[in-house]
Short mmCIF file of C-alpha atoms in Angstrom, two decimals:
data_model
loop_
_atom_site.label_atom_id
_atom_site.label_comp_id
_atom_site.label_asym_id
_atom_site.label_seq_id
_atom_site.Cartn_x
_atom_site.Cartn_y
_atom_site.Cartn_z
CA MET A 9 -3.36 15.44 21.51
CA SER A 10 -0.90 18.36 21.43
CA ASN A 11 1.60 16.64 23.76
CA SER A 12 1.51 13.45 21.75
CA LYS A 13 4.57 11.95 20.10
CA LEU A 14 4.31 9.52 17.21
CA LEU A 15 7.16 7.16 16.40
CA ILE A 16 6.87 5.60 12.93
CA ILE A 17 8.91 2.49 12.20
CA GLY A 18 9.01 2.35 8.43
CA PHE A 19 9.75 -0.66 6.28
CA ILE A 20 11.35 1.78 3.83
CA TRP A 21 11.69 5.57 3.55
CA PRO A 22 8.48 6.85 1.94
CA GLU A 23 8.60 7.45 -1.83
CA PRO A 24 5.18 8.85 -2.79
CA ASN A 25 6.24 9.21 -6.45
CA SER A 26 7.30 5.56 -6.64
CA SER A 27 4.47 3.63 -5.04
CA ALA A 28 0.99 3.81 -3.54
CA ALA A 29 2.52 2.66 -0.23
CA GLY A 30 4.66 5.81 -0.16
CA GLY A 31 1.62 7.97 -0.86
CA ARG A 32 -0.35 6.19 1.84
CA MET A 33 2.39 6.81 4.41
CA MET A 34 2.51 10.52 3.57
CA GLN A 35 -1.29 10.72 4.01
CA LEU A 36 -0.97 9.16 7.49
CA ILE A 37 1.89 11.47 8.44
CA ASP A 38 -0.15 14.47 7.35
CA LEU A 39 -3.06 13.35 9.56
CA PHE A 40 -0.85 13.30 12.65
CA LEU A 41 0.91 16.58 11.84
CA LYS A 42 -2.47 18.32 11.46
CA LYS A 43 -3.29 17.11 15.00
CA LYS A 44 -0.01 18.68 16.25
CA PHE A 45 1.74 15.40 16.97
CA GLU A 46 5.51 15.47 17.19
CA VAL A 47 6.54 12.91 14.55
CA ILE A 48 9.73 10.84 14.39
CA TYR A 49 10.28 8.61 11.35
CA THR A 50 12.70 5.72 11.70
CA SER A 51 13.62 2.83 9.42
CA PRO A 52 16.27 0.11 9.22
CA ALA A 53 16.32 0.59 5.42
CA LYS A 54 19.02 2.55 3.62
CA PHE A 55 18.16 6.15 2.79
CA SER A 56 16.87 6.56 -0.76
CA GLU A 57 17.50 9.55 -3.03
CA ASN A 58 13.88 9.24 -4.18
CA ALA A 59 12.44 9.41 -0.67
CA GLU A 60 10.42 12.34 0.61
CA ASN A 61 12.47 14.86 2.60
CA LEU A 62 10.62 14.52 5.89
CA GLU A 63 12.81 17.06 7.70
CA HIS A 64 11.24 19.77 5.52
CA LEU A 65 7.97 18.90 7.28
CA GLY A 66 9.55 19.25 10.73
CA ILE A 67 9.89 15.48 11.17
CA THR A 68 12.94 13.93 12.81
CA GLN A 69 14.49 11.16 10.68
CA LYS A 70 16.62 8.41 12.19
CA GLN A 71 18.07 5.23 10.75
CA ILE A 72 17.78 2.32 13.19
CA GLN A 73 19.25 -1.16 13.33
CA VAL A 74 17.56 -4.51 13.78
CA ASN A 75 18.82 -6.83 16.52
CA ASP A 76 20.52 -3.97 18.31
CA SER A 77 19.80 -2.74 21.84
CA SER A 78 20.72 0.82 20.84
CA PHE A 79 17.06 1.04 19.80
CA ASP A 80 16.05 0.42 23.44
CA GLU A 81 18.13 3.41 24.54
CA PHE A 82 16.54 5.50 21.81
CA LEU A 83 13.06 4.51 23.05
CA LYS A 84 13.88 5.35 26.68
CA GLU A 85 14.99 8.78 25.57
CA GLU A 86 12.08 9.54 23.22
CA GLN A 87 9.19 7.87 25.11
CA PRO A 88 6.62 8.00 22.27
CA THR A 89 2.93 8.02 23.17
CA HIS A 90 1.99 6.31 19.87
CA VAL A 91 3.92 3.93 17.61
CA LEU A 92 2.98 3.21 14.01
CA PHE A 93 4.44 0.08 12.42
CA ASP A 94 4.65 0.21 8.63
CA ARG A 95 3.75 -3.40 7.67
CA PHE A 96 3.77 -6.42 9.95
CA MET A 97 7.49 -7.15 9.50
CA MET A 98 8.34 -4.01 11.47
CA GLU A 99 6.01 -5.03 14.29
CA GLU A 100 7.71 -8.45 14.39
CA GLN A 101 11.16 -6.88 14.63
CA PHE A 102 10.48 -4.00 17.01
CA GLY A 103 7.10 -4.59 18.68
CA TRP A 104 8.53 -6.46 21.66
CA ARG A 105 11.04 -3.67 22.32
CA ILE A 106 8.21 -1.10 22.29
CA ALA A 107 6.18 -3.26 24.70
CA GLU A 108 9.15 -3.53 27.08
CA GLN A 109 10.43 0.05 26.97
CA CYS A 110 7.17 1.99 26.36
CA PRO A 111 4.36 -0.24 27.67
CA GLU A 112 1.87 2.66 27.74
CA ALA A 113 2.45 3.61 24.10
CA MET A 114 -0.40 2.74 21.75
CA ARG A 115 0.79 0.30 19.08
CA ILE A 116 -0.80 0.86 15.64
CA LEU A 117 -0.14 -1.37 12.64
CA ASP A 118 -0.63 -0.12 9.10
CA THR A 119 -0.87 -3.31 7.05
CA GLU A 120 -0.61 -1.40 3.68
CA ASP A 121 -2.29 -4.44 2.16
CA LEU A 122 -2.67 -7.98 3.47
CA HIS A 123 0.62 -9.52 2.39
CA PHE A 124 -0.67 -13.05 2.91
CA LEU A 125 -3.62 -12.38 0.57
CA ARG A 126 -1.35 -11.07 -2.18
CA LYS A 127 1.03 -14.03 -1.79
CA ALA A 128 -1.88 -16.50 -1.76
CA ARG A 129 -3.27 -15.10 -5.02
CA GLN A 130 0.20 -15.14 -6.54
CA GLN A 131 0.62 -18.80 -5.59
CA ALA A 132 -2.74 -19.76 -7.08
CA TYR A 133 -1.76 -17.95 -10.28
CA LYS A 134 1.60 -19.77 -10.39
CA ASP A 135 -0.23 -23.07 -9.88
CA LYS A 136 -2.56 -22.13 -12.78
CA LYS A 137 -5.54 -22.72 -10.49
CA VAL A 138 -8.57 -20.69 -9.51
CA PHE A 139 -7.90 -18.92 -6.22
CA LYS A 140 -9.61 -20.65 -3.30
CA LYS A 141 -9.64 -19.92 0.42
CA LYS A 142 -7.29 -22.83 1.17
CA TYR A 143 -4.47 -20.71 -0.30
CA LEU A 144 -4.86 -18.25 2.59
CA TYR A 145 -3.71 -20.67 5.29
CA THR A 146 0.05 -20.13 5.14
CA ASP A 147 2.92 -19.31 7.48
CA ILE A 148 2.86 -15.70 6.30
CA ALA A 149 -0.85 -15.52 7.24
CA LYS A 150 -0.01 -16.79 10.74
CA ARG A 151 2.72 -14.17 11.08
CA GLU A 152 0.65 -11.28 9.76
CA ILE A 153 -2.47 -12.11 11.77
CA ALA A 154 -0.36 -12.63 14.92
CA SER A 155 1.02 -9.13 14.35
CA ILE A 156 -2.52 -7.74 14.00
CA LEU A 157 -3.55 -9.47 17.25
CA ARG A 158 -0.54 -8.10 19.15
CA SER A 159 -1.29 -4.54 18.02
CA ASP A 160 -3.81 -2.24 19.70
CA LEU A 161 -5.24 -1.16 16.35
CA SER A 162 -4.61 -2.25 12.75
CA LEU A 163 -5.42 0.01 9.82
CA ILE A 164 -6.99 -1.92 6.94
CA ILE A 165 -7.06 -0.22 3.55
CA SER A 166 -9.77 -2.31 1.87
CA LYS A 167 -13.21 -3.43 3.01
CA SER A 168 -12.61 -6.75 1.22
CA GLU A 169 -9.62 -7.34 3.50
CA MET A 170 -11.66 -6.40 6.58
CA GLU A 171 -14.16 -9.09 5.61
CA ILE A 172 -11.45 -11.73 5.18
CA LEU A 173 -9.96 -10.98 8.60
CA VAL A 174 -13.30 -10.91 10.42
CA ASN A 175 -15.17 -13.70 8.60
CA GLN A 176 -12.38 -16.05 7.61
CA PHE A 177 -10.03 -15.67 10.56
CA GLN A 178 -12.41 -14.42 13.27
CA VAL A 179 -10.27 -11.38 14.10
CA ASN A 180 -12.13 -9.16 16.59
CA ILE A 181 -13.41 -6.11 14.70
CA ASN A 182 -12.45 -3.94 17.71
CA LEU A 183 -8.82 -4.45 16.69
CA LEU A 184 -9.40 -3.17 13.13
CA LEU A 185 -10.17 0.15 11.50
CA TYR A 186 -11.08 0.61 7.85
CA LEU A 187 -8.91 3.48 6.67
CA PRO A 188 -8.61 3.73 2.86
CA PHE A 189 -6.76 6.37 0.84
CA LEU A 190 -7.50 9.83 2.20
CA LEU A 191 -8.28 12.31 -0.56
CA LYS A 192 -9.57 15.84 -0.97
CA PRO A 193 -12.83 16.20 -2.91
CA LEU A 194 -12.63 16.84 -6.65
CA LYS A 195 -14.36 20.11 -7.44
CA ASP A 196 -15.67 21.27 -10.82
CA LYS A 197 -12.69 23.60 -11.28
CA ASP A 198 -10.34 20.60 -10.81
CA THR A 199 -12.06 18.45 -13.41
CA GLU A 200 -12.92 21.13 -16.00
CA ASN A 201 -9.25 21.94 -16.61
CA LEU A 202 -8.27 18.34 -17.42
CA PRO A 203 -7.43 17.46 -21.06
CA ASN A 204 -10.51 16.28 -22.93
CA PHE A 205 -11.02 13.15 -25.05
CA ASP A 206 -9.87 14.77 -28.31
CA THR A 207 -6.62 16.21 -26.96
CA ARG A 208 -5.46 12.94 -25.39
CA GLN A 209 -3.71 10.09 -27.12
CA HIS A 210 -2.26 6.66 -26.48
CA PHE A 211 -2.57 4.17 -23.62
CA ILE A 212 -0.64 4.23 -20.35
CA SER A 213 0.39 1.63 -17.77
CA ILE A 214 2.07 2.59 -14.50
CA GLY A 215 3.43 0.83 -11.42
CA ASN A 216 6.63 0.21 -9.43
CA PHE A 217 8.49 -2.68 -11.08
CA LEU A 218 9.83 -4.02 -7.76
CA HIS A 219 6.23 -4.99 -6.98
CA ALA A 220 5.57 -8.51 -8.39
CA PRO A 221 1.94 -7.82 -9.52
CA ASN A 222 3.15 -4.85 -11.59
CA TRP A 223 5.90 -6.81 -13.33
CA ASP A 224 3.46 -9.62 -14.12
CA LYS A 225 0.91 -7.08 -15.41
CA THR A 226 3.55 -5.64 -17.77
CA LEU A 227 4.33 -9.10 -19.17
CA PHE A 228 0.61 -9.81 -19.60
CA LEU A 229 0.26 -6.59 -21.59
CA LYS A 230 3.34 -7.22 -23.73
CA GLU A 231 2.70 -10.86 -24.56
CA GLU A 232 -1.08 -11.17 -24.79
CA ILE A 233 -3.07 -7.93 -24.63
CA TRP A 234 -1.14 -5.24 -26.48
CA PRO A 235 -0.76 -7.21 -29.76
CA LEU A 236 -4.59 -7.48 -29.92
CA ILE A 237 -5.04 -3.74 -29.31
CA LYS A 238 -2.27 -2.73 -31.70
CA LYS A 239 -3.83 -4.81 -34.48
CA GLU A 240 -7.08 -2.77 -34.24
CA LEU A 241 -5.46 0.58 -33.39
CA PRO A 242 -2.18 0.59 -35.37
CA GLU A 243 -1.39 4.26 -34.55
CA ALA A 244 -1.75 3.79 -30.79
CA GLU A 245 1.17 3.42 -28.38
CA LEU A 246 1.41 2.01 -24.88
CA HIS A 247 3.56 4.14 -22.57
CA VAL A 248 4.75 2.00 -19.65
CA TYR A 249 5.85 3.98 -16.59
CA GLY A 250 7.24 2.68 -13.32
CA ALA A 251 9.99 3.23 -10.78
CA TYR A 252 12.96 0.85 -10.61
CA THR A 253 13.16 -0.34 -14.19
CA SER A 254 15.68 -3.16 -14.55
CA GLN A 255 17.31 -4.68 -17.63
CA LYS A 256 14.52 -7.27 -17.94
CA VAL A 257 11.95 -4.44 -18.01
CA GLU A 258 13.88 -2.30 -20.50
CA GLN A 259 14.24 -5.28 -22.85
CA LEU A 260 10.47 -5.11 -23.43
CA HIS A 261 10.82 -1.68 -25.10
CA ASN A 262 9.91 -1.94 -28.80
CA VAL A 263 9.26 1.16 -30.91
CA LYS A 264 7.90 -0.81 -33.86
CA GLN A 265 5.29 -2.47 -31.63
CA GLY A 266 4.48 0.86 -29.96
CA PHE A 267 5.37 -0.68 -26.58
CA LEU A 268 7.46 2.03 -24.92
CA ILE A 269 9.18 1.68 -21.53
CA LYS A 270 9.31 5.20 -20.06
CA GLY A 271 10.73 4.54 -16.58
CA ARG A 272 9.92 6.64 -13.53
CA ALA A 273 7.23 9.30 -14.00
CA PRO A 274 8.25 12.58 -12.30
CA ASN A 275 4.57 13.07 -11.50
CA ALA A 276 2.17 10.14 -11.97
CA ILE A 277 -1.03 12.18 -12.39
CA ASP A 278 0.59 14.54 -14.93
CA ALA A 279 1.71 11.54 -17.00
CA ILE A 280 -1.65 9.76 -16.76
CA LYS A 281 -3.74 12.78 -17.77
CA GLN A 282 -2.06 12.94 -21.18
CA ALA A 283 -3.28 9.40 -21.99
CA LYS A 284 -6.70 8.37 -23.19
CA VAL A 285 -6.93 5.05 -21.29
CA LEU A 286 -4.98 3.44 -18.44
CA LEU A 287 -4.39 -0.32 -18.67
CA GLY A 288 -3.96 -2.17 -15.37
CA PRO A 289 -4.64 -5.88 -15.94
CA LEU A 290 -3.45 -7.21 -12.57
CA ARG A 291 -3.64 -11.00 -12.28
CA PHE A 292 -2.95 -11.02 -8.53
CA GLY A 293 -2.53 -8.50 -5.73
CA ALA A 294 -4.20 -7.09 -2.63
CA GLY A 295 -5.08 -3.77 -1.01
CA LEU A 296 -6.14 -0.70 -2.99
CA LYS A 297 -4.27 0.03 -6.20
CA GLY A 298 -3.06 3.62 -6.18
CA LYS A 299 -2.64 3.73 -9.97
CA PHE A 300 -6.42 3.68 -10.39
CA ILE A 301 -6.92 6.46 -7.84
CA ASP A 302 -4.34 8.53 -9.75
CA ALA A 303 -6.19 7.75 -12.99
CA MET A 304 -9.52 8.87 -11.53
CA GLN A 305 -7.95 12.14 -10.38
CA ALA A 306 -6.41 12.58 -13.84
CA GLY A 307 -9.79 11.93 -15.48
CA THR A 308 -8.39 8.90 -17.32
CA PRO A 309 -10.67 5.84 -17.60
CA SER A 310 -9.15 2.46 -16.70
CA VAL A 311 -9.42 -1.12 -17.87
CA THR A 312 -8.54 -3.62 -15.15
CA THR A 313 -9.38 -7.02 -13.70
CA THR A 314 -11.60 -8.04 -10.80
CA VAL A 315 -8.51 -8.11 -8.55
CA GLY A 316 -7.40 -4.67 -9.77
CA ALA A 317 -10.75 -3.03 -9.01
CA GLU A 318 -11.21 -4.75 -5.64
CA GLY A 319 -12.18 -2.44 -2.78
CA LEU A 320 -12.21 0.72 -4.89
CA CYS A 321 -15.68 1.34 -6.27
CA GLY A 322 -17.98 -0.56 -3.89
CA ASP A 323 -21.50 -0.46 -5.32
CA LEU A 324 -20.66 2.40 -7.69
CA PRO A 325 -19.98 1.79 -11.40
CA TRP A 326 -16.29 1.37 -12.30
CA CYS A 327 -14.40 4.19 -14.01
CA GLY A 328 -13.96 2.22 -17.23
CA GLU A 329 -14.21 -1.52 -17.76
CA ILE A 330 -13.47 -4.68 -15.76
CA ALA A 331 -12.46 -7.84 -17.63
CA ASN A 332 -10.22 -10.82 -16.89
CA SER A 333 -9.18 -12.50 -20.17
CA ALA A 334 -6.68 -10.97 -22.61
CA GLU A 335 -9.29 -10.94 -25.39
CA GLU A 336 -11.95 -9.21 -23.30
CA ILE A 337 -9.49 -6.70 -21.81
CA ALA A 338 -8.29 -5.77 -25.30
CA LYS A 339 -11.85 -5.53 -26.63
CA GLN A 340 -12.99 -3.22 -23.80
CA ALA A 341 -9.83 -1.10 -24.06
CA ILE A 342 -10.44 -0.57 -27.81
CA LEU A 343 -14.08 0.43 -27.23
CA LEU A 344 -13.18 2.86 -24.46
CA TYR A 345 -10.41 4.37 -26.58
CA SER A 346 -12.68 4.80 -29.59
CA MET A 347 -16.02 5.94 -28.15
CA PRO A 348 -16.15 9.48 -26.70
CA LYS A 349 -19.54 9.06 -24.97
CA ARG A 350 -18.52 5.82 -23.24
CA TRP A 351 -15.20 7.43 -22.28
CA LYS A 352 -16.91 10.50 -20.76
CA ILE A 353 -19.27 8.35 -18.65
CA ALA A 354 -16.28 6.33 -17.36
CA GLN A 355 -14.45 9.55 -16.48
CA ARG A 356 -17.45 10.84 -14.51
CA ASN A 357 -17.69 7.51 -12.68
CA GLY A 358 -14.09 8.01 -11.52
CA PHE A 359 -14.79 11.48 -10.13
CA ASN A 360 -17.82 10.02 -8.34
CA ILE A 361 -15.79 7.20 -6.73
CA ILE A 362 -13.22 9.70 -5.39
CA ASN A 363 -15.87 12.00 -3.93
CA LYS A 364 -18.10 9.34 -2.42
CA ARG A 365 -15.62 6.75 -1.11
CA PHE A 366 -12.30 8.39 -0.19
CA GLN A 367 -13.10 11.62 1.58
CA ARG A 368 -10.24 12.45 3.91
CA LYS A 369 -12.40 14.60 6.20
CA VAL A 370 -14.77 11.72 7.03
CA PHE A 371 -12.12 9.07 7.65
CA ALA A 372 -9.73 11.40 9.53
CA ALA A 373 -12.48 12.31 12.02
CA ASN A 374 -13.35 8.64 12.52
CA PHE A 375 -9.68 7.70 12.98
CA PHE A 376 -8.99 10.22 15.74
CA LYS A 377 -12.29 9.44 17.44
CA ARG A 378 -11.14 5.82 17.61
CA LEU A 379 -7.68 6.78 18.91
CA LYS A 380 -9.20 8.94 21.62
CA LYS A 381 -11.44 6.09 22.77
CA LEU A 382 -8.47 3.71 22.89
CA GLU A 383 -6.37 6.23 24.83
CA GLN A 384 -9.11 6.44 27.46
CA ASP A 385 -9.29 2.68 28.11
CA LEU A 386 -6.15 1.12 26.62
CA ASN A 387 -5.64 -1.30 29.52
CA LEU A 388 -9.22 -2.58 29.27
CA HIS A 389 -8.87 -2.86 25.48
CA ARG A 390 -5.76 -5.00 25.94
CA GLN A 391 -7.39 -7.16 28.63
CA GLN A 392 -10.25 -7.91 26.26
CA ASN A 393 -7.69 -8.99 23.66
CA PHE A 394 -6.19 -11.78 25.77
CA VAL A 395 -5.06 -13.80 22.74
CA GLY A 396 -3.02 -10.77 21.73
CA GLN A 397 -1.46 -10.68 25.20
CA ILE A 398 -0.54 -14.37 24.93
CA LEU A 399 1.03 -13.79 21.52
CA MET A 400 2.93 -10.75 22.78
CA HIS A 401 4.24 -12.78 25.74
CA HIS A 402 5.49 -15.66 23.58
CA SER A 403 6.68 -13.41 20.78
CA THR A 404 8.57 -11.23 23.25
CA GLN A 405 10.32 -14.26 24.70
CA SER A 406 11.24 -15.95 21.41
CA THR A 407 12.01 -12.82 19.37
CA LYS A 408 13.83 -11.19 22.25
CA TYR A 409 16.24 -14.05 22.87
CA MET A 410 16.84 -14.65 19.18
CA SER A 411 17.56 -10.95 18.74
CA LEU A 412 19.88 -10.83 21.76
CA TRP A 413 21.70 -13.91 20.45
CA ILE A 414 22.18 -12.28 17.02
CA GLU A 415 23.38 -9.06 18.65
CA SER A 416 25.88 -11.03 20.76
CA LYS A 417 27.13 -12.91 17.66
CA ASN A 418 27.55 -9.61 15.81
CA LYS A 419 29.62 -8.16 18.67
CA ASP A 420 31.81 -11.29 18.80
CA SER A 421 32.38 -11.08 15.02
CA ALA A 422 33.31 -7.41 15.35
CA LYS A 423 35.88 -8.22 18.07
CA GLU A 424 37.36 -11.00 15.95
CA SER A 425 37.81 -8.65 12.99
CA ILE A 426 39.78 -6.13 15.04
#
């Protein structure tokens, strides 16, 4: 694959210190660089001062525009062999241009998480109802699944999401690949140097505040869970970390209550390993939650919900406790914080989950084996996905002419302003 060129179309510029999505993207980039791919990273988003400097890794960075044919010229010049769309919205915007200008390029979609699943759970929560499958059948589900069907391969981060796509929506499994977080094994020397139970103190919560499940989780902690914990453990504090704190987040800061908003953590794992217990009571969400992976690597047990733990531990015991009501979450958090033996078992469970379920070596080999097979019979693969061809045909027509119309309007407006 030494002559291969990967074009990534990013929803945003990757910020591995701000979100699990940023970390995931850097893991994927690293996979391709190790296989000697030339990598170009593009995005219509504004550059961020917190983004990874990709040029230091030998990656070309380019800002692109939506609804602009300059992207077609860029494609003709670069002629990528592989294209990776970061989330389905990028495939919607740019997929038809790739299909027109680089028909032989393999189109890969990284879903990050199933957006329609997260939104469905959020809606059920807003409705104060138990989540049921009927919540899945939305316009965003149609859009996201159409994007999966148009792509040659979609990377799915959670086995739970694989099951929903295959069993609930009858997506052909040949279009999907389970590719979770890709981690190096934890060795004894890594875990022995971590702070022990006696040298740690306080609770921690972490997560990007632009992400709705994280903001809701913070409110849940502040209003219902933390008062119960603080009553039993009056000396304890909750340190709340997260990128993109806003005024509404900072207003939750209260020294007297021991509820401390700390803002962005320079290094998530370093912050987490000082704490005794991580609290992540997510009431809705999808995908794999990077905060729990960071906690496992930091040797910090976690208390979360069924949604928070989804897809992470499989049949293995969780690295802490799983509970769903405020009272039960608080109770389990207090026990974990107060009982060294229970805490140590939870910590070991976390190391075990990392080493048995997220080994980079295993999944990387499987990924490139799959890519090689697709490269050898891409035309046949596409023929067998005729529904995807139909969707690409109709999407190309509708999106193309809408995009050309917007581009024309933009040019007319520019002329009028001169």
